[in-house]
Short mmCIF file of C-alpha atoms and ligand atoms in Angstrom, two decimals:
data_model
loop_
_atom_site.label_atom_id
_atom_site.label_comp_id
_atom_site.label_asym_id
_atom_site.label_seq_id
_atom_site.Cartn_x
_atom_site.Cartn_y
_atom_site.Cartn_z
CA UNK A 1 -40.13 -28.32 -41.20
CA UNK A 2 -38.91 -24.85 -42.25
CA UNK A 3 -38.60 -23.66 -45.80
CA UNK A 4 -36.68 -20.53 -46.76
CA UNK A 5 -37.41 -19.15 -50.17
CA UNK A 6 -35.29 -16.34 -51.60
CA UNK A 7 -34.61 -14.87 -48.16
CA UNK A 8 -32.80 -11.52 -48.15
CA UNK A 9 -32.04 -9.16 -45.30
CA UNK A 10 -30.68 -5.66 -45.84
CA UNK A 11 -29.82 -3.56 -42.79
CA UNK A 12 -30.54 0.15 -42.65
CA UNK A 13 -26.91 1.04 -43.44
CA UNK A 14 -27.33 -0.79 -46.77
CA UNK A 15 -25.42 -3.92 -45.73
CA UNK A 16 -26.99 -6.99 -47.32
CA UNK A 17 -26.54 -9.61 -44.60
CA UNK A 18 -28.40 -12.39 -46.46
CA UNK A 19 -28.61 -12.62 -50.21
CA UNK A 20 -31.57 -14.57 -51.55
CA UNK A 21 -31.12 -17.74 -49.51
CA UNK A 22 -33.25 -20.79 -50.26
CA UNK A 23 -32.93 -23.70 -47.81
CA UNK A 24 -35.08 -26.40 -46.20
CA UNK A 25 -34.55 -27.51 -42.62
CA UNK A 26 -35.75 -30.96 -41.63
CA UNK A 27 -37.31 -32.34 -38.45
CA UNK A 28 -34.88 -34.03 -36.10
CA UNK A 29 -31.74 -32.91 -37.92
CA UNK A 30 -28.70 -31.39 -36.23
CA UNK A 31 -27.68 -28.61 -38.58
CA UNK A 32 -24.62 -26.44 -38.08
CA UNK A 33 -24.44 -23.02 -39.72
CA UNK A 34 -20.75 -22.46 -40.28
CA UNK A 35 -19.20 -19.17 -41.31
CA UNK A 36 -16.73 -16.43 -40.47
CA UNK A 37 -17.91 -13.49 -38.39
CA UNK A 38 -20.05 -11.17 -40.48
CA UNK A 39 -21.15 -13.96 -42.82
CA UNK A 40 -24.79 -13.68 -41.69
CA UNK A 41 -25.19 -16.53 -39.17
CA UNK A 42 -26.89 -14.48 -36.44
CA UNK A 43 -29.11 -12.73 -38.96
CA UNK A 44 -30.25 -16.10 -40.34
CA UNK A 45 -31.02 -17.51 -36.88
CA UNK A 46 -32.91 -14.37 -35.91
CA UNK A 47 -34.99 -14.63 -39.08
CA UNK A 48 -35.84 -18.24 -38.19
CA UNK A 49 -37.43 -17.02 -34.98
CA UNK A 50 -39.01 -13.90 -36.46
CA UNK A 51 -36.72 -11.64 -34.40
CA UNK A 52 -35.48 -10.03 -37.60
CA UNK A 53 -37.80 -8.96 -40.38
CA UNK A 54 -36.86 -10.14 -43.84
CA UNK A 55 -36.42 -7.63 -46.66
CA UNK A 56 -37.46 -10.09 -49.36
CA UNK A 57 -38.45 -13.73 -49.63
CA UNK A 58 -40.48 -16.04 -47.44
CA UNK A 59 -40.20 -18.38 -44.47
CA UNK A 60 -42.77 -21.17 -44.32
CA UNK A 61 -43.25 -23.35 -41.24
CA UNK A 62 -44.62 -26.76 -42.14
CA UNK A 63 -48.08 -27.29 -40.69
CA UNK A 64 -48.41 -23.66 -39.58
CA UNK A 65 -47.97 -21.40 -42.61
CA UNK A 66 -46.04 -18.24 -43.41
CA UNK A 67 -43.95 -16.86 -40.57
CA UNK A 68 -44.88 -13.30 -41.54
CA UNK A 69 -48.40 -13.93 -40.25
CA UNK A 70 -48.72 -12.93 -36.57
CA UNK A 71 -50.63 -16.06 -35.57
CA UNK A 72 -48.04 -18.33 -37.18
CA UNK A 73 -45.21 -16.37 -35.57
CA UNK A 74 -46.82 -16.73 -32.15
CA UNK A 75 -47.27 -20.52 -32.53
CA UNK A 76 -43.79 -20.98 -33.97
CA UNK A 77 -42.11 -19.03 -31.17
CA UNK A 78 -43.92 -21.02 -28.53
CA UNK A 79 -42.37 -24.23 -29.84
CA UNK A 80 -38.92 -22.79 -30.55
CA UNK A 81 -36.21 -22.61 -27.87
CA UNK A 82 -33.39 -20.08 -28.23
CA UNK A 83 -29.86 -20.34 -26.84
CA UNK A 84 -27.56 -17.36 -27.16
CA UNK A 85 -23.82 -16.80 -27.07
CA UNK A 86 -24.17 -14.88 -23.83
CA UNK A 87 -26.63 -17.29 -22.25
CA UNK A 88 -28.96 -14.43 -21.09
CA UNK A 89 -29.75 -15.98 -17.73
CA UNK A 90 -30.68 -14.01 -14.62
CA UNK A 91 -27.51 -14.23 -12.54
CA UNK A 92 -29.01 -13.62 -9.12
CA UNK A 93 -31.65 -16.31 -9.58
CA UNK A 94 -31.15 -20.04 -9.16
CA UNK A 95 -30.69 -22.47 -12.02
CA UNK A 96 -34.20 -23.81 -11.35
CA UNK A 97 -35.77 -20.33 -11.44
CA UNK A 98 -34.03 -19.64 -14.75
CA UNK A 99 -35.21 -22.91 -16.27
CA UNK A 100 -38.77 -22.18 -15.13
CA UNK A 101 -38.72 -19.13 -17.41
CA UNK A 102 -38.91 -21.68 -20.23
CA UNK A 103 -42.37 -22.67 -18.92
CA UNK A 104 -43.84 -19.15 -19.05
CA UNK A 105 -45.08 -19.48 -22.63
CA UNK A 106 -47.54 -22.07 -21.35
CA UNK A 107 -49.26 -19.65 -18.99
CA UNK A 108 -51.11 -16.37 -19.28
CA UNK A 109 -49.24 -13.24 -18.20
CA UNK A 110 -51.47 -12.98 -15.14
CA UNK A 111 -50.88 -16.61 -14.15
CA UNK A 112 -47.15 -16.34 -14.64
CA UNK A 113 -46.95 -13.61 -11.99
CA UNK A 114 -47.85 -16.26 -9.41
CA UNK A 115 -45.62 -19.21 -8.48
CA UNK A 116 -45.82 -21.79 -11.25
CA UNK A 117 -47.54 -25.14 -10.59
CA UNK A 118 -45.64 -28.16 -9.28
CA UNK A 119 -45.89 -29.83 -12.68
CA UNK A 120 -43.79 -27.04 -14.20
CA UNK A 121 -41.18 -27.38 -11.47
CA UNK A 122 -41.00 -31.09 -12.12
CA UNK A 123 -40.44 -30.50 -15.85
CA UNK A 124 -37.76 -27.89 -15.07
CA UNK A 125 -35.95 -30.26 -12.69
CA UNK A 126 -36.08 -33.03 -15.28
CA UNK A 127 -34.52 -30.68 -17.83
CA UNK A 128 -31.71 -29.77 -15.41
CA UNK A 129 -31.16 -33.49 -14.87
CA UNK A 130 -30.88 -34.01 -18.64
CA UNK A 131 -27.92 -31.61 -18.77
CA UNK A 132 -26.32 -33.12 -15.65
CA UNK A 133 -27.12 -30.19 -13.34
CA UNK A 134 -29.83 -31.46 -11.03
CA UNK A 135 -27.52 -31.03 -8.05
CA UNK A 136 -27.10 -27.35 -8.96
CA UNK A 137 -30.84 -26.59 -9.17
CA UNK A 138 -30.82 -24.30 -6.14
CA UNK A 139 -27.47 -22.64 -6.85
CA UNK A 140 -27.46 -19.04 -8.06
CA UNK A 141 -26.53 -18.97 -11.72
CA UNK A 142 -23.75 -16.42 -11.23
CA UNK A 143 -21.99 -18.99 -9.05
CA UNK A 144 -21.83 -21.51 -11.92
CA UNK A 145 -19.06 -21.84 -14.51
CA UNK A 146 -19.56 -20.57 -18.07
CA UNK A 147 -20.13 -24.09 -19.37
CA UNK A 148 -22.63 -24.86 -16.62
CA UNK A 149 -24.47 -21.61 -17.31
CA UNK A 150 -24.75 -22.53 -20.95
CA UNK A 151 -26.15 -25.92 -19.94
CA UNK A 152 -28.76 -24.11 -17.82
CA UNK A 153 -29.57 -22.23 -21.04
CA UNK A 154 -30.11 -25.57 -22.80
CA UNK A 155 -32.33 -26.78 -19.93
CA UNK A 156 -34.38 -23.59 -20.17
CA UNK A 157 -34.87 -24.09 -23.91
CA UNK A 158 -35.75 -27.74 -23.29
CA UNK A 159 -38.30 -26.81 -20.60
CA UNK A 160 -40.23 -25.06 -23.33
CA UNK A 161 -40.78 -28.56 -24.80
CA UNK A 162 -39.75 -27.23 -28.19
CA UNK A 163 -39.75 -28.83 -31.61
CA UNK A 164 -36.87 -26.63 -32.65
CA UNK A 165 -33.84 -25.26 -30.80
CA UNK A 166 -31.90 -22.36 -32.31
CA UNK A 167 -28.47 -21.72 -30.82
CA UNK A 168 -26.34 -18.76 -31.88
CA UNK A 169 -22.66 -19.52 -31.24
CA UNK A 170 -23.47 -21.18 -27.91
CA UNK A 171 -19.87 -22.23 -27.28
CA UNK A 172 -18.05 -19.11 -28.50
CA UNK A 173 -16.85 -18.09 -25.04
CA UNK A 174 -16.15 -21.57 -23.65
CA UNK A 175 -12.95 -23.59 -23.32
CA UNK A 176 -12.75 -26.65 -25.65
CA UNK A 177 -13.78 -29.20 -23.00
CA UNK A 178 -16.88 -27.20 -21.97
CA UNK A 179 -17.70 -26.57 -25.64
CA UNK A 180 -17.72 -30.31 -26.31
CA UNK A 181 -19.92 -30.93 -23.30
CA UNK A 182 -22.48 -28.32 -24.35
CA UNK A 183 -22.62 -29.61 -27.93
CA UNK A 184 -22.86 -33.22 -26.75
CA UNK A 185 -25.93 -32.39 -24.68
CA UNK A 186 -27.51 -30.56 -27.61
CA UNK A 187 -26.75 -33.47 -29.91
CA UNK A 188 -28.19 -35.96 -27.42
CA UNK A 189 -31.41 -33.94 -27.08
CA UNK A 190 -31.71 -33.80 -30.84
CA UNK A 191 -31.35 -37.59 -31.14
CA UNK A 192 -33.44 -38.66 -28.17
CA UNK A 193 -36.32 -36.19 -28.49
CA UNK A 194 -36.36 -35.72 -32.27
CA UNK A 195 -35.96 -31.98 -31.74
CA UNK A 196 -34.46 -30.12 -34.69
CA UNK A 197 -31.35 -28.21 -33.68
CA UNK A 198 -29.85 -25.40 -35.74
CA UNK A 199 -26.66 -24.08 -34.23
CA UNK A 200 -24.20 -21.55 -35.57
CA UNK A 201 -20.51 -22.16 -34.96
CA UNK A 202 -17.25 -20.55 -35.83
CA UNK A 203 -15.15 -23.69 -35.47
CA UNK A 204 -14.91 -26.23 -38.27
CA UNK A 205 -13.73 -29.08 -36.06
CA UNK A 206 -16.76 -28.79 -33.80
CA UNK A 207 -19.07 -28.62 -36.80
CA UNK A 208 -17.51 -31.76 -38.22
CA UNK A 209 -17.79 -33.60 -34.93
CA UNK A 210 -21.48 -32.92 -34.24
CA UNK A 211 -23.39 -31.97 -37.40
CA UNK A 212 -25.70 -34.16 -39.47
CA UNK A 213 -25.56 -31.36 -41.97
CA UNK A 214 -23.38 -28.29 -42.40
CA UNK A 215 -24.57 -25.14 -44.13
CA UNK A 216 -21.63 -22.88 -44.99
CA UNK A 217 -22.29 -19.16 -45.22
CA UNK A 218 -19.99 -16.60 -46.76
CA UNK A 219 -20.95 -12.96 -47.13
CA UNK A 220 -24.65 -13.72 -46.91
CA UNK A 221 -24.65 -16.57 -49.44
CA UNK A 222 -24.87 -20.34 -48.96
CA UNK A 223 -21.57 -21.66 -50.31
CA UNK A 224 -21.79 -25.20 -48.93
CA UNK A 225 -24.63 -27.51 -47.96
CA UNK A 226 -23.79 -31.11 -47.17
CA UNK A 227 -22.71 -33.65 -44.60
CA UNK A 228 -19.68 -33.28 -42.36
CA UNK A 229 -17.89 -35.93 -44.45
CA UNK A 230 -18.29 -33.85 -47.60
CA UNK A 231 -16.52 -30.78 -46.30
CA UNK A 232 -12.90 -30.65 -47.47
CA UNK A 233 -10.18 -28.06 -47.90
CA UNK A 234 -11.66 -26.42 -51.01
CA UNK A 235 -15.11 -26.17 -49.36
CA UNK A 236 -13.48 -24.56 -46.32
CA UNK A 237 -11.69 -22.10 -48.57
CA UNK A 238 -15.08 -21.17 -50.00
CA UNK A 239 -16.57 -20.60 -46.55
CA UNK A 240 -13.66 -18.64 -45.08
CA UNK A 241 -12.49 -16.91 -48.21
CA UNK A 242 -11.67 -13.20 -47.86
CA UNK A 243 -14.11 -12.40 -45.08
CA UNK A 244 -12.30 -13.08 -41.88
CA UNK A 245 -8.74 -13.92 -41.05
CA UNK A 246 -9.46 -15.11 -37.52
CA UNK A 247 -10.80 -18.48 -38.66
CA UNK A 248 -7.42 -20.27 -38.94
CA UNK A 249 -6.49 -19.20 -35.39
CA UNK A 250 -9.76 -20.51 -34.10
CA UNK A 251 -9.01 -23.81 -35.78
CA UNK A 252 -5.66 -24.10 -34.05
CA UNK A 253 -7.30 -23.26 -30.75
CA UNK A 254 -9.81 -26.07 -31.13
CA UNK A 255 -7.18 -28.52 -32.31
CA UNK A 256 -4.90 -27.82 -29.36
P1 LIG B 1 -22.44 -13.37 -38.07
O1 LIG B 1 -23.40 -13.75 -37.03
O2 LIG B 1 -22.09 -14.47 -39.02
O3 LIG B 1 -21.20 -12.74 -37.50
P2 LIG B 1 -24.28 -11.23 -38.67
O4 LIG B 1 -25.56 -11.84 -39.09
O5 LIG B 1 -24.20 -10.74 -37.28
O6 LIG B 1 -23.10 -12.26 -38.99
O7 LIG B 1 -23.94 -10.01 -39.62
C1 LIG B 1 -23.98 -10.07 -41.03
C2 LIG B 1 -23.68 -8.70 -41.60
O8 LIG B 1 -24.71 -7.79 -41.23
C3 LIG B 1 -22.38 -8.09 -41.08
O9 LIG B 1 -21.79 -7.37 -42.13
C4 LIG B 1 -22.84 -7.17 -39.98
O10 LIG B 1 -21.94 -6.10 -39.83
C5 LIG B 1 -24.18 -6.70 -40.49
N1 LIG B 1 -25.13 -6.41 -39.38
C6 LIG B 1 -25.53 -7.27 -38.42
N2 LIG B 1 -26.42 -6.71 -37.58
C7 LIG B 1 -26.61 -5.43 -38.03
C8 LIG B 1 -27.42 -4.34 -37.59
N3 LIG B 1 -28.23 -4.43 -36.53
N4 LIG B 1 -27.34 -3.20 -38.31
C9 LIG B 1 -26.53 -3.07 -39.39
N5 LIG B 1 -25.74 -4.06 -39.85
C10 LIG B 1 -25.77 -5.25 -39.19
MG1 LIG B 2 -23.19 -13.80 -34.95
#
């Protein structure tokens, strides 16, 4: 559904965050982007949603066209849900109000200043139910745990009725049990709704447990692309080689 062709991104300081990446992403697949910090995961995800301009190369969205074209970008964004590391919810609003934000793309700016129709509320409540949080719908988000907040983030993305969900290290600040819960819900949504999910992770064990496909990034290059079963010690060495020495600690943390 998305085709990357020779994608490069160079930041103003001269750092080349992505180096001529060519990849295809497929509908309904759960893809994990695995890599040490600084390997280019966030940059790649931001490119996939047009939040970061590419320096060279092309992104083509199947059925829509080239992402560089404003009309294509608009259509693509409407059907793409984003989940961030710091969930970016509005703390003083309820879970339901936050999830309703996911419905705004379906209304004009003028209309969205008024209370949204009942149908939108129903969709939002359904999405909260999908992530096991219906009973928390009227609770202020800043009274929820980190894992619950991240699940509200998933519900908000889901309320957009997306074809694609992009999640940038959605479990980075969660304890292992909450991390598993969040990834399980994402995985379930991917399977049941046929939504493509592309999620970046730091932790190999989590990638192995949930991914249909793992794309390993190291210093802006794709150094692995295959199934979870195909990733062994030498592939891991390739992904974590001389970029970041925190990866082994993270592994121990997940294993414990
Ligand atoms: P990751 O998400 O895997 O940690 P990033 O995509 O954030 O990797 O970063 C890739 C590289 O680009 C790093 O070297 C980082 O320092 C650099 N970088 C990221 N964002 C910017 C920016 N806004 N300006 C300059 N350099 C950046
Ligand atoms: Mg990042």
